[in-house]
Backbone as a printed PyTorch tensor [residue, N CA C, xyz], in Angstrom:
tensor([[[  1.0880,  -1.3570,   0.0770],
         [  0.3260,  -0.4210,  -0.3470],
         [  0.8130,   0.4960,  -0.0990]],

        [[  0.6190,   2.4770,  -0.6990],
         [  1.3260,   3.9580,  -0.8160],
         [  0.1040,   4.3510,  -0.3480]],

        [[  1.4070,   5.7580,  -0.2500],
         [  0.5170,   7.2690,  -0.0370],
         [ -0.3800,   7.5200,  -0.8430]],

        [[  0.7390,   7.7160,  -1.9510],
         [ -0.5600,   7.9780,  -3.1690],
         [ -1.1630,   7.3010,  -3.5580]],

        [[ -1.4530,   6.0090,  -3.2820],
         [ -3.1790,   5.1710,  -3.4530],
         [ -3.7740,   5.7340,  -2.6330]],

        [[ -3.7830,   5.5780,  -1.5820],
         [ -4.5640,   6.4010,  -0.6520],
         [ -4.8720,   7.9220,  -1.0860]],

        [[ -4.0450,   9.1800,  -1.1330],
         [ -4.0660,   9.9230,  -1.5930],
         [ -5.2190,  10.0780,  -2.5240]],

        [[ -4.7960,   8.7590,  -3.6080],
         [ -5.9070,   9.2890,  -4.8420],
         [ -7.1980,   9.0700,  -4.5330]],

        [[ -7.6180,   7.9540,  -3.9500],
         [ -8.7440,   7.6670,  -3.5180],
         [ -9.9110,   8.3490,  -2.5920]],

        [[ -9.1200,   9.1000,  -1.5400],
         [ -9.2570,   9.9760,  -0.8010],
         [ -9.9230,  11.1700,  -1.9750]],

        [[ -9.0090,  11.7430,  -3.2500],
         [ -9.8390,  12.6010,  -4.0410],
         [-10.8000,  12.3670,  -5.0080]],

        [[-10.3170,  11.2480,  -5.7860],
         [-11.2990,  10.5730,  -6.0080],
         [-13.2630,  10.8190,  -5.3430]],

        [[-12.8310,   9.9140,  -4.5250],
         [-14.2330,  10.0570,  -3.2980],
         [-14.7260,  11.7430,  -3.1260]],

        [[-14.0400,  12.4520,  -2.6780],
         [-14.2660,  13.9130,  -2.7870],
         [-14.8200,  14.7070,  -4.2450]],

        [[-14.2640,  14.1680,  -4.7940],
         [-14.6480,  14.9300,  -6.2700],
         [-16.3750,  14.3910,  -6.7720]],

        [[-16.6150,  13.3210,  -5.9310],
         [-17.7180,  12.1130,  -6.8510],
         [-19.1750,  13.9470,  -6.6180]],

        [[-20.0110,  13.9380,  -7.4190],
         [-20.8410,  14.7020,  -7.5850],
         [-22.1740,  14.3330,  -5.7470]],

        [[-22.1680,  12.9810,  -6.2580],
         [-22.9250,  12.3530,  -4.3990],
         [-22.5860,  13.1960,  -3.4870]],

        [[-21.2600,  12.3070,  -3.4130],
         [-20.9500,  12.9640,  -2.2400],
         [-20.5900,  14.5020,  -1.9000]],

        [[-20.4610,  15.0130,  -3.0790],
         [-20.9020,  16.7410,  -2.8070],
         [-22.1900,  17.1380,  -2.3170]],

        [[-23.0710,  16.8170,  -2.9130],
         [-24.4330,  16.8220,  -2.3390],
         [-24.9730,  16.2920,  -0.8750]],

        [[-23.9050,  15.0710,  -0.6680],
         [-24.5580,  14.3100,   0.8500],
         [-23.6250,  14.6310,   1.5000]],

        [[-22.8980,  13.7750,   1.2330],
         [-21.3650,  14.2920,   1.9490],
         [-21.4960,  12.7210,   3.4560]],

        [[-21.7730,  12.2550,   2.3470],
         [-21.2620,  10.7520,   3.6220],
         [-20.9550,   9.9780,   2.1550]],

        [[-20.0500,   9.1650,   3.2880],
         [-19.0950,   8.0830,   2.9520],
         [-19.9140,   6.7360,   3.6490]],

        [[-19.3250,   5.4640,   2.1070],
         [-20.1130,   4.4560,   3.1500],
         [-18.5180,   3.5130,   2.7340]],

        [[-17.9180,   2.6430,   3.6550],
         [-16.9980,   1.8680,   3.7470],
         [-16.9020,   0.8190,   3.7040]],

        [[-16.4110,  -0.1590,   2.6890],
         [-17.0710,  -1.5640,   2.9320],
         [-15.3220,  -2.1700,   2.7910]],

        [[-15.3710,  -3.3550,   3.8630],
         [-14.1170,  -4.0210,   3.6210],
         [-14.4950,  -5.2110,   4.4680]],

        [[-13.6690,  -6.0220,   3.9900],
         [-13.8950,  -7.9230,   4.0530],
         [-12.7880,  -8.6180,   4.2540]],

        [[-12.0570,  -8.5270,   5.5550],
         [-10.5140,  -9.1890,   5.4290],
         [-10.8450, -10.6240,   5.4560]],

        [[ -9.7200, -11.0170,   4.6620],
         [-10.1540, -12.4160,   4.6170],
         [-10.5530, -13.4040,   5.7400]],

        [[ -9.4220, -13.1110,   6.8490],
         [-10.2460, -13.8720,   8.0690],
         [-11.5000, -13.6200,   8.9500]],

        [[-12.1390, -12.7530,   8.3890],
         [-12.7510, -12.0780,   9.3030],
         [-13.9030, -11.8630,   8.2020]],

        [[-15.1670, -11.0370,   9.4710],
         [-16.8730, -10.3910,   8.6540],
         [-16.7040,  -9.4520,   7.9150]],

        [[-17.2710,  -9.5160,   6.9040],
         [-17.5500,  -7.9790,   5.9390],
         [-17.9570,  -6.7770,   6.8480]],

        [[-17.4750,  -5.0930,   6.7360],
         [-17.9310,  -4.5300,   7.2520],
         [-18.6250,  -2.9950,   6.3590]],

        [[-19.3870,  -2.8880,   6.1710],
         [-20.4390,  -2.1530,   6.1100],
         [-20.4880,  -1.0920,   6.7940]],

        [[-19.7980,   0.4480,   6.6310],
         [-20.5000,   2.0920,   7.6780],
         [-20.8120,   2.7020,   6.9160]],

        [[-21.5520,   3.1450,   7.1470],
         [-22.0230,   4.9800,   6.8940],
         [-21.0450,   6.1000,   7.9410]],

        [[-20.5080,   6.6340,   7.6080],
         [-20.2890,   7.4890,   8.0610],
         [-20.9540,   9.1940,   7.2870]],

        [[-21.8050,  10.2060,   8.5720],
         [-22.6050,  11.2030,   7.5000],
         [-21.8210,  12.5930,   8.1500]],

        [[-22.1150,  13.8740,   7.6660],
         [-21.4110,  14.9120,   7.3350],
         [-19.5230,  15.1930,   7.4960]],

        [[-19.4300,  14.4580,   6.1640],
         [-17.7590,  14.3560,   6.4060],
         [-17.8520,  15.6030,   4.8970]],

        [[-16.8190,  16.4810,   5.4210],
         [-15.9060,  17.5440,   4.5630],
         [-14.9690,  17.2530,   4.2580]],

        [[-14.3100,  16.2220,   4.1910],
         [-12.8290,  16.1540,   3.7390],
         [-12.5330,  14.5010,   4.0970]],

        [[-11.8260,  14.2600,   3.5380],
         [-11.2160,  12.8150,   3.4310],
         [ -9.4330,  13.2200,   2.9450]],

        [[ -8.8930,  12.9260,   3.6320],
         [ -7.1520,  12.7850,   3.4370],
         [ -6.7410,  11.4680,   3.8290]],

        [[ -5.5970,  10.9780,   3.3440],
         [ -5.1300,   9.9320,   3.2960],
         [ -3.9820,  11.2260,   4.3560]],

        [[ -3.4320,   9.9160,   5.3180],
         [ -2.9280,  10.1970,   6.8570],
         [ -1.6490,   9.5870,   6.3000]],

        [[ -0.9360,   8.8840,   6.1600],
         [  0.0090,   8.0730,   5.7760],
         [  0.2350,   7.0230,   4.6360]],

        [[  0.8550,   6.6410,   4.3790],
         [  1.0820,   5.1440,   3.5840],
         [ -0.3050,   3.7900,   4.1530]],

        [[ -0.2520,   4.3050,   5.0990],
         [ -1.3560,   3.3630,   5.8340],
         [ -2.5910,   3.2250,   5.9480]],

        [[ -3.3230,   4.9260,   6.0330],
         [ -4.8160,   4.9200,   7.1620],
         [ -4.8930,   6.3950,   5.8220]],

        [[ -6.6530,   6.7640,   6.4660],
         [ -7.3790,   7.6120,   5.7550],
         [ -7.7800,   8.4430,   6.6500]],

        [[ -8.1770,   9.0090,   6.7190],
         [ -9.0100,  10.3180,   7.8460],
         [-10.4260,  10.9780,   7.0370]],

        [[-11.0670,  10.9560,   8.0300],
         [-12.4690,  11.5880,   7.3080],
         [-12.4220,  12.5580,   8.5040]],

        [[-13.0920,  13.9230,   8.0550],
         [-13.3030,  14.8600,   8.9660],
         [-14.7310,  15.6560,   8.7650]],

        [[-14.9830,  15.6230,  10.0800],
         [-16.6640,  17.4810,   9.4840],
         [-16.1390,  18.2750,   9.3610]],

        [[-17.4210,  19.1730,   9.0180],
         [-17.0590,  20.5530,   8.9890],
         [-16.1940,  21.1780,   9.4800]],

        [[-16.1420,  21.1030,  10.7570],
         [-15.4450,  21.6030,  11.9660],
         [-13.8950,  22.1180,  11.8550]],

        [[-13.7560,  20.4880,  11.1180],
         [-11.7740,  20.0160,  10.7380],
         [-11.6650,  19.4690,  11.1350]],

        [[-12.7200,  18.9720,  12.4590],
         [-12.8540,  17.6370,  14.0020],
         [-12.1550,  16.0670,  13.2240]],

        [[-11.5440,  14.8830,  13.4890],
         [-11.5650,  13.9930,  12.9260],
         [-12.8010,  13.4230,  13.2570]],

        [[-13.5940,  12.4090,  12.3370],
         [-14.5340,  11.7610,  12.4480],
         [-14.2190,   9.9310,  12.7070]],

        [[-13.6520,   9.7200,  11.6980],
         [-12.7800,   8.4030,  12.3350],
         [-11.0760,   7.9900,  11.1480]],

        [[-10.5490,   7.3850,  11.7030],
         [ -9.3190,   7.0320,  10.6260],
         [ -9.4040,   5.4670,  10.3380]],

        [[ -9.2280,   5.4750,   8.9220],
         [ -9.6240,   4.2930,   8.4650],
         [ -8.0210,   3.0200,   7.6970]],

        [[ -7.8820,   2.5800,   8.2210],
         [ -6.7740,   1.5370,   8.4250],
         [ -7.5320,   0.2830,   6.8670]],

        [[ -7.1830,   0.8420,   5.8230],
         [ -7.5810,  -0.0370,   4.2560],
         [ -6.7650,  -1.5060,   4.1820]],

        [[ -7.3210,  -1.9780,   3.7010],
         [ -6.7840,  -3.9520,   3.1310],
         [ -7.1780,  -3.5650,   1.7910]],

        [[ -6.9880,  -4.5340,   0.7000],
         [ -6.6490,  -5.1570,  -0.2400],
         [ -8.4040,  -4.9790,  -0.7080]],

        [[ -9.3050,  -5.0790,   0.4570],
         [-10.9850,  -4.8460,   0.3980],
         [-11.1740,  -3.6580,   0.6540]],

        [[-11.0130,  -3.0020,   0.5130],
         [-11.3980,  -1.6890,   1.0210],
         [-11.7810,  -0.8480,  -0.1330]],

        [[-13.2280,  -0.2950,   0.0060],
         [-13.6410,   0.7380,  -0.7150],
         [-14.5880,   1.5810,  -0.2680]],

        [[-14.4500,   2.6520,  -0.2110],
         [-14.5650,   4.1210,   0.1290],
         [-15.8480,   5.0790,  -0.5400]],

        [[-16.7600,   4.3600,  -1.0080],
         [-18.0990,   5.1750,  -1.5660],
         [-18.1390,   4.5050,  -3.4050]],

        [[-17.2010,   3.2610,  -3.5220],
         [-17.0240,   2.2640,  -4.4260],
         [-16.0310,   2.8190,  -5.0500]],

        [[-14.7590,   3.6100,  -4.3550],
         [-13.7050,   3.5160,  -5.2750],
         [-12.5810,   3.0790,  -4.0160]],

        [[-11.6640,   1.3830,  -4.7710],
         [-10.5580,   1.2260,  -4.0500],
         [ -9.5860,   2.1590,  -3.6160]],

        [[ -9.8040,   2.0710,  -2.4140],
         [ -8.4740,   2.1770,  -1.2900],
         [ -6.8380,   1.8870,  -1.8580]],

        [[ -6.7110,   0.6320,  -2.2630],
         [ -5.8930,   0.2760,  -3.1020],
         [ -5.6550,  -0.1700,  -4.1620]],

        [[ -4.6610,   0.5460,  -4.7330],
         [ -3.8100,  -0.1570,  -6.1410],
         [ -5.3670,   0.3780,  -7.1010]],

        [[ -5.2280,   1.9670,  -6.7650],
         [ -6.2870,   2.5800,  -7.4650],
         [ -5.8480,   3.1160,  -8.6900]],

        [[ -6.5340,   3.1770,  -9.2330],
         [ -6.0030,   3.3430, -11.2660],
         [ -7.3990,   3.2650, -11.9510]],

        [[ -7.3860,   3.7180, -13.2730],
         [ -8.3010,   4.0550, -14.0810],
         [ -7.4910,   4.0520, -15.2650]],

        [[ -8.0030,   2.2280, -16.1970],
         [ -7.2820,   2.1290, -17.2980],
         [ -8.1970,   3.0290, -18.0750]],

        [[ -7.7200,   4.0170, -19.2920],
         [ -8.8000,   4.0890, -20.2660],
         [ -9.1160,   3.2700, -21.1780]],

        [[ -8.5060,   2.4250, -21.1830],
         [ -9.4360,   1.3040, -22.1600],
         [-10.3630,  -0.0270, -21.4220]],

        [[-10.5590,   0.4640, -20.2430],
         [-11.7150,  -0.6150, -19.5700],
         [-12.4460,   0.6460, -18.9160]],

        [[-12.3480,   2.0020, -19.0200],
         [-13.1580,   2.7890, -18.5110],
         [-13.2910,   3.4200, -17.1660]],

        [[-14.4990,   3.7370, -16.1860],
         [-14.4200,   4.3030, -15.0360],
         [-14.6750,   2.6640, -14.0250]],

        [[-13.9930,   3.2960, -12.9120],
         [-14.2600,   2.5110, -11.3260],
         [-15.2170,   2.5990, -10.7370]],

        [[-16.1050,   1.7430, -10.5160],
         [-16.7430,   1.5540,  -9.1670],
         [-18.4960,   2.3900,  -9.3330]],

        [[-18.5670,   2.1420, -10.5950],
         [-20.1280,   2.6250, -10.6280],
         [-20.5450,   2.1010, -11.9150]],

        [[-21.6660,   0.8970, -12.0780],
         [-21.9460,   0.7870, -13.6230],
         [-23.0810,   1.6920, -14.0730]],

        [[-23.3680,   1.7860, -13.2500],
         [-24.5400,   3.4580, -14.0260],
         [-23.9070,   4.5950, -14.4320]],

        [[-22.9060,   4.6910, -13.8110],
         [-22.0450,   6.0370, -14.5670],
         [-21.2940,   5.1830, -15.3050]],

        [[-20.8580,   4.4140, -15.7530],
         [-19.8880,   3.5800, -16.6320],
         [-21.1300,   3.8430, -17.7870]],

        [[-22.2480,   3.0920, -17.7850],
         [-23.5210,   2.9940, -18.8660],
         [-23.1390,   4.5770, -19.2400]],

        [[-23.6550,   5.3160, -18.6960],
         [-24.0990,   6.4240, -18.9280],
         [-22.6240,   7.2700, -19.0000]],

        [[-21.4600,   7.6230, -18.8230],
         [-21.1560,   8.8050, -18.9970],
         [-19.5110,   7.7530, -20.2310]],

        [[-19.3690,   6.3680, -19.5860],
         [-18.2990,   6.4550, -20.8410],
         [-18.1810,   5.6670, -22.4310]],

        [[-19.6800,   5.3580, -22.1410],
         [-20.2200,   4.6610, -23.2860],
         [-21.5670,   5.4280, -23.8490]],

        [[-22.2260,   6.4660, -22.9600],
         [-22.8700,   7.4640, -23.7700],
         [-22.3170,   8.4880, -23.6410]],

        [[-21.3600,   8.8330, -23.0360],
         [-20.8120,  10.3650, -23.6520],
         [-21.2440,  11.4160, -22.8060]],

        [[-22.3550,  10.8690, -21.8760],
         [-22.6180,  12.3340, -20.7980],
         [-21.9710,  12.9050, -20.0060]],

        [[-22.1180,  13.7580, -19.4070],
         [-21.6970,  14.3630, -17.9970],
         [-21.9980,  13.6120, -17.1570]],

        [[-21.2050,  13.3060, -15.6970],
         [-21.3410,  13.3760, -14.5370],
         [-22.6770,  13.3610, -14.0690]],

        [[-22.8050,  14.8510, -14.4410],
         [-24.2950,  15.2770, -13.5800],
         [-25.4090,  15.3960, -14.7440]],

        [[-25.5740,  14.3210, -15.2430],
         [-26.4820,  14.5790, -16.5720],
         [-27.7430,  13.7560, -16.0550]],

        [[-29.2520,  14.8310, -16.5130],
         [-30.3460,  14.0810, -16.0490],
         [-30.5830,  12.6380, -15.6040]],

        [[-29.9090,  11.9420, -16.5680],
         [-30.5070,  10.4800, -16.0270],
         [-29.5970,  10.0290, -14.6830]],

        [[-28.2730,  10.2700, -14.1350],
         [-27.9630,  10.0850, -12.8110],
         [-28.2170,  11.0920, -11.9050]],

        [[-28.5970,  12.2830, -12.6830],
         [-29.0600,  13.1970, -11.2800],
         [-30.7640,  12.8470, -10.7620]],

        [[-31.5630,  11.8560, -11.5310],
         [-32.6170,  11.5770, -11.0590],
         [-32.6830,  10.4790, -10.5870]],

        [[-31.1920,   9.2780, -10.6190],
         [-31.0470,   8.2650,  -9.9930],
         [-30.8340,   8.3250,  -8.8760]],

        [[-29.5940,   9.2310,  -8.7440],
         [-29.2710,   9.9220,  -7.2210],
         [-30.2070,  10.4780,  -6.5400]],

        [[-31.1470,  11.6790,  -6.8290],
         [-31.9670,  11.8150,  -6.0980],
         [-33.1750,  10.6170,  -6.0110]],

        [[-33.2550,   9.6950,  -6.5880],
         [-34.1800,   8.5050,  -6.6240],
         [-33.5950,   7.3230,  -5.0350]],

        [[-32.4490,   7.5450,  -5.3760],
         [-31.6090,   6.8300,  -3.9300],
         [-31.9320,   7.6660,  -2.5790]],

        [[-31.6830,   9.0810,  -2.6470],
         [-31.2030,   9.5500,  -1.7640],
         [-32.2700,   9.9060,  -1.1210]],

        [[-33.8910,   9.8490,  -1.7960],
         [-35.3090,  10.0810,  -1.5150],
         [-35.6340,   8.4180,  -1.0270]],

        [[-36.5440,   8.6230,  -2.0980],
         [-37.0570,   7.0840,  -1.9050],
         [-36.6820,   5.8010,  -1.3480]],

        [[-35.1170,   5.6890,  -1.2110],
         [-34.5010,   4.8900,  -1.2740],
         [-34.3470,   4.5650,   0.1970]],

        [[-34.6470,   5.7960,   0.7380],
         [-34.4070,   6.1450,   2.2650],
         [-35.6360,   5.6180,   3.1450]],

        [[-36.7410,   5.2220,   2.7250],
         [-37.7280,   5.1590,   3.3380],
         [-38.1180,   3.5120,   3.9720]],

        [[-37.3470,   3.4560,   3.5890],
         [-37.1360,   1.5350,   4.1290],
         [-36.0010,   1.0750,   4.4050]],

        [[-35.5950,   0.4550,   5.5620],
         [-34.4550,  -0.4860,   5.9470],
         [-34.1910,  -1.2530,   4.2550]],

        [[-34.9560,  -1.7940,   3.7620],
         [-34.6170,  -2.9040,   2.5870],
         [-33.6780,  -1.9620,   1.6300]],

        [[-34.6310,  -0.7520,   0.6790],
         [-34.0810,  -0.1850,   0.4230],
         [-32.3890,   0.4660,   0.6440]],

        [[-32.6630,   0.9990,   1.9580],
         [-31.7110,   1.8600,   2.6300],
         [-30.2930,   0.4800,   2.2010]],

        [[-30.3660,  -0.3620,   2.7270],
         [-29.2520,  -1.5130,   2.6270],
         [-29.0380,  -1.8210,   1.2740]],

        [[-30.0860,  -1.9320,   0.0360],
         [-29.7840,  -1.7100,  -0.9110],
         [-28.7050,  -1.0520,  -1.5090]],

        [[-29.2310,   0.2500,  -1.3110],
         [-28.2780,   1.1790,  -1.7060],
         [-26.7790,   1.5040,  -0.9540]],

        [[-26.5610,   0.5060,   0.0500],
         [-25.3980,   0.0210,   0.5600],
         [-25.0990,  -0.8190,  -0.2690]],

        [[-24.8670,  -1.8230,  -0.4220],
         [-24.5360,  -2.8590,  -0.6240],
         [-24.0450,  -2.2440,  -2.1830]],

        [[-25.4580,  -2.0530,  -2.8010],
         [-24.3730,  -0.9560,  -4.6480],
         [-22.7360,  -0.9000,  -4.2020]],

        [[-22.3540,   0.3230,  -3.0290],
         [-21.3500,   0.2590,  -3.3530],
         [-20.1800,  -0.8100,  -2.7700]],

        [[-20.9550,  -1.9760,  -2.6460],
         [-20.1060,  -3.3050,  -2.3350],
         [-19.6760,  -3.9890,  -3.3710]],

        [[-20.8930,  -3.9700,  -4.3890],
         [-20.7840,  -4.6550,  -5.3330],
         [-20.8620,  -4.5850,  -7.0370]],

        [[-20.8250,  -2.7450,  -7.2160],
         [-20.7700,  -2.8600,  -8.0310],
         [-18.9780,  -2.3550,  -8.5700]],

        [[-18.5410,  -2.0310,  -7.9700],
         [-17.1830,  -1.8940,  -8.1080],
         [-16.3900,  -3.3660,  -8.7640]],

        [[-16.5770,  -3.8530,  -8.1940],
         [-16.2820,  -5.7570,  -8.2140],
         [-17.1980,  -6.3170,  -9.9380]],

        [[-18.3540,  -5.5450,  -9.5800],
         [-18.8930,  -6.1360, -11.3700],
         [-18.7120,  -5.2860, -12.5060]],

        [[-18.2210,  -3.7580, -12.0600],
         [-17.6730,  -3.0860, -13.3990],
         [-16.3550,  -3.6260, -14.0110]],

        [[-15.7850,  -4.2580, -12.8580],
         [-14.2310,  -4.6210, -13.2330],
         [-14.4230,  -6.0060, -14.0700]],

        [[-15.3680,  -6.6240, -13.6240],
         [-15.8420,  -7.9070, -14.7860],
         [-16.1940,  -7.9640, -16.4200]],

        [[-17.4730,  -6.4860, -15.9760],
         [-17.7510,  -6.3180, -17.4010],
         [-16.4450,  -6.0100, -18.3020]],

        [[-15.7660,  -4.6790, -17.9180],
         [-14.6350,  -3.9840, -18.2940],
         [-13.5060,  -5.1990, -19.0950]],

        [[-13.6700,  -6.7480, -18.3970],
         [-12.4900,  -7.6550, -18.5800],
         [-13.4510,  -7.9500, -20.4700]],

        [[-14.1940,  -7.9080, -20.1560],
         [-14.7700,  -8.6860, -21.7670],
         [-14.8500,  -7.9310, -22.6840]],

        [[-14.4350,  -8.9730, -23.8300],
         [-14.3160,  -8.3160, -25.2430],
         [-15.5810,  -7.3570, -26.0610]],

        [[-17.5940,  -7.7780, -25.6320],
         [-18.5430,  -7.1630, -25.5810],
         [-19.0020,  -6.4560, -24.5150]],

        [[-18.1030,  -5.4390, -23.9440],
         [-18.7400,  -5.1780, -22.4920],
         [-19.5850,  -3.5980, -23.1300]],

        [[-19.0160,  -3.1220, -24.1420],
         [-20.2060,  -2.2820, -24.7410],
         [-21.6100,  -2.7890, -24.9480]],

        [[-21.3880,  -3.7970, -25.5300],
         [-23.0310,  -4.3150, -26.0960],
         [-23.2980,  -4.3350, -24.2530]],

        [[-22.7190,  -4.7620, -23.6000],
         [-23.3570,  -4.6170, -22.2150],
         [-23.7810,  -4.1270, -21.3090]],

        [[-22.8700,  -3.1530, -21.3110],
         [-23.3860,  -1.6390, -21.0560],
         [-24.4350,  -1.0940, -21.7850]],

        [[-24.5020,  -1.6720, -22.9510],
         [-25.7800,  -0.2240, -23.7970],
         [-26.8420,  -0.9770, -23.4890]],

        [[-27.0030,  -2.2490, -22.7550],
         [-28.2910,  -2.9600, -22.8050],
         [-28.2380,  -2.9620, -21.6030]],

        [[-27.5570,  -2.1540, -20.6430],
         [-27.7460,  -1.8230, -18.8730],
         [-28.5330,  -0.3680, -19.1290]],

        [[-28.1100,   0.1760, -20.3220],
         [-28.4270,   1.9800, -20.1080],
         [-30.0460,   1.3460, -20.5220]],

        [[-30.5690,   0.7660, -21.7060],
         [-31.5970,   0.5660, -21.9960],
         [-32.9470,   0.0030, -21.0230]],

        [[-32.2040,  -1.0390, -20.6520],
         [-33.0080,  -1.8880, -19.3730],
         [-32.7860,  -1.4930, -18.1250]],

        [[-32.0040,  -0.8210, -18.0210],
         [-32.0640,  -0.2450, -16.7170],
         [-31.9880,   1.6080, -16.3170]],

        [[-30.8070,   1.7910, -16.5830],
         [-31.2940,   3.1860, -16.2770],
         [-32.3340,   4.2040, -17.0710]],

        [[-32.3050,   3.8260, -18.5090],
         [-34.0880,   4.1430, -19.0510],
         [-35.5030,   3.6750, -18.7430]],

        [[-35.6250,   2.5130, -18.1940],
         [-36.2030,   1.9840, -17.6140],
         [-36.8110,   2.8060, -16.3220]],

        [[-35.9530,   2.4290, -15.1750],
         [-35.9500,   2.9280, -14.4210],
         [-36.7950,   4.6100, -14.1800]],

        [[-36.1640,   5.4670, -14.9880],
         [-36.0070,   6.5500, -15.4120],
         [-37.4610,   7.1500, -15.7660]],

        [[-38.5730,   5.9730, -16.7270],
         [-39.1620,   6.4230, -17.3450],
         [-40.2180,   5.8980, -16.2690]],

        [[-40.2810,   5.0920, -15.3820],
         [-41.0030,   4.6870, -13.8860],
         [-41.0100,   6.1450, -12.7380]],

        [[-39.5700,   6.3650, -12.8690],
         [-40.0100,   7.4880, -11.9810],
         [-40.6980,   8.3030, -12.3650]],

        [[-40.1660,   8.8820, -13.8230],
         [-40.6330,  10.2890, -14.1950],
         [-42.6440,   9.7590, -14.1390]],

        [[-42.8050,   8.7050, -14.1650],
         [-44.3680,   8.5820, -13.9850],
         [-44.8140,   8.2540, -12.9410]],

        [[-44.0440,   8.1760, -12.0290],
         [-44.4980,   8.3750, -10.2770],
         [-44.6490,   6.6000,  -9.4460]],

        [[-43.7260,   6.0570, -10.3720],
         [-43.8880,   4.7810, -10.1440],
         [-42.4510,   4.2810,  -9.5790]],

        [[-42.1360,   4.5750,  -8.4400],
         [-40.9630,   4.4260,  -7.8730],
         [-40.8870,   2.8850,  -6.7940]],

        [[-42.0140,   2.7240,  -7.0540],
         [-41.7580,   0.8910,  -5.9850],
         [-41.5560,   0.2980,  -7.6390]],

        [[-41.9860,   0.3480,  -8.6630],
         [-42.0140,  -0.6180,  -9.9290],
         [-40.2570,  -0.1050, -10.3220]],

        [[-39.7200,   1.1510, -10.2170],
         [-38.2490,   1.3650, -10.1530],
         [-37.5610,   0.2160,  -9.9140]],

        [[-37.8950,   0.3440,  -8.7840],
         [-36.8430,   0.1600,  -7.1540],
         [-36.5720,  -0.9720,  -7.3360]],

        [[-37.8640,  -2.0490,  -7.8130],
         [-37.6770,  -3.4540,  -8.2360],
         [-36.8990,  -4.1220,  -9.2270]],

        [[-37.7910,  -2.7040, -10.6010],
         [-36.2760,  -3.3440, -11.6650],
         [-35.0210,  -3.2440, -11.1460]],

        [[-34.9150,  -1.9080, -10.6990],
         [-33.3800,  -1.8630, -10.4480],
         [-32.9740,  -2.9260,  -9.3990]],

        [[-33.1540,  -3.9750,  -8.2890],
         [-33.3600,  -4.5270,  -7.2130],
         [-32.9890,  -5.8010,  -8.3600]],

        [[-34.0640,  -6.5910,  -9.2900],
         [-33.8820,  -7.2190,  -9.9860],
         [-32.7620,  -7.3140, -10.9490]],

        [[-32.7560,  -6.2930, -11.3300],
         [-31.3920,  -6.0850, -12.5290],
         [-30.1480,  -6.2690, -12.0060]],

        [[-30.0350,  -5.4390, -10.4530],
         [-29.0730,  -5.6940, -10.2330],
         [-28.0840,  -7.4470,  -9.4900]],

        [[-29.3840,  -8.0100,  -8.9240],
         [-29.3460,  -9.1970,  -8.2790],
         [-29.1490, -10.1330,  -9.6380]],

        [[-29.3480,  -9.7770, -10.5830],
         [-29.2590, -10.4970, -12.0270],
         [-27.6510, -10.0300, -12.5270]],

        [[-26.9350,  -9.1110, -12.6500],
         [-25.6540,  -8.8440, -12.6770],
         [-24.7950,  -9.5600, -11.6620]],

        [[-25.1910,  -9.2420, -10.3170],
         [-24.3310,  -9.7280,  -8.8220],
         [-24.1010, -11.9620,  -9.5730]],

        [[-25.3090, -12.0510,  -9.5230],
         [-25.4410, -13.0520,  -9.8000],
         [-24.3070, -13.9110, -11.1330]],

        [[-24.6630, -12.8900, -12.1000],
         [-23.4070, -13.7210, -12.9950],
         [-22.6160, -13.1530, -13.1440]],

        [[-22.2450, -12.1400, -12.8050],
         [-20.3000, -11.9220, -12.8740],
         [-19.5910, -12.1380, -11.3860]],

        [[-20.1820, -12.5090, -10.5120],
         [-19.8230, -12.4010,  -9.2070],
         [-19.6610, -13.6190,  -8.7240]]])
């Protein structure tokens, strides 16, 4: 592990529009000989590498919330803490919804589709424990699914289908006020991706 890895991770987390909007950090870790951990930290305004083995989260007043000692399984908001990097031929890491919209359709990270889905996540999906857990789980499984898809020769067609069958379908349902159906569509598609690629 290196300081540059952790510093790059911190910068990437802080640059995400969803972090800038809600100031939340989801930490996932699954030690080889231990139980997985999924932690949610709120009111985070600064993410900073401390040295070559830890990252600290700070609140609005500059007080340290927590110091995280990551391993090779650790992600913060879907961004790997170690071995960070984006291969230009492989696309974005971390979020398959973003990859489908941004990398394969040339849309900006704050495009209508992604902003609508983020509002849906931060609004409707926070109204039940099941949906809150689904939102947290996304940060855990999405980076692994993206990595797997990006290794496929037909990744472009996979993301194109994802955009049509997941992104556009959910957007249409949300716009019609059919939030429960949109969630079920998202849930079923995500579970299918998990079963196929993980």
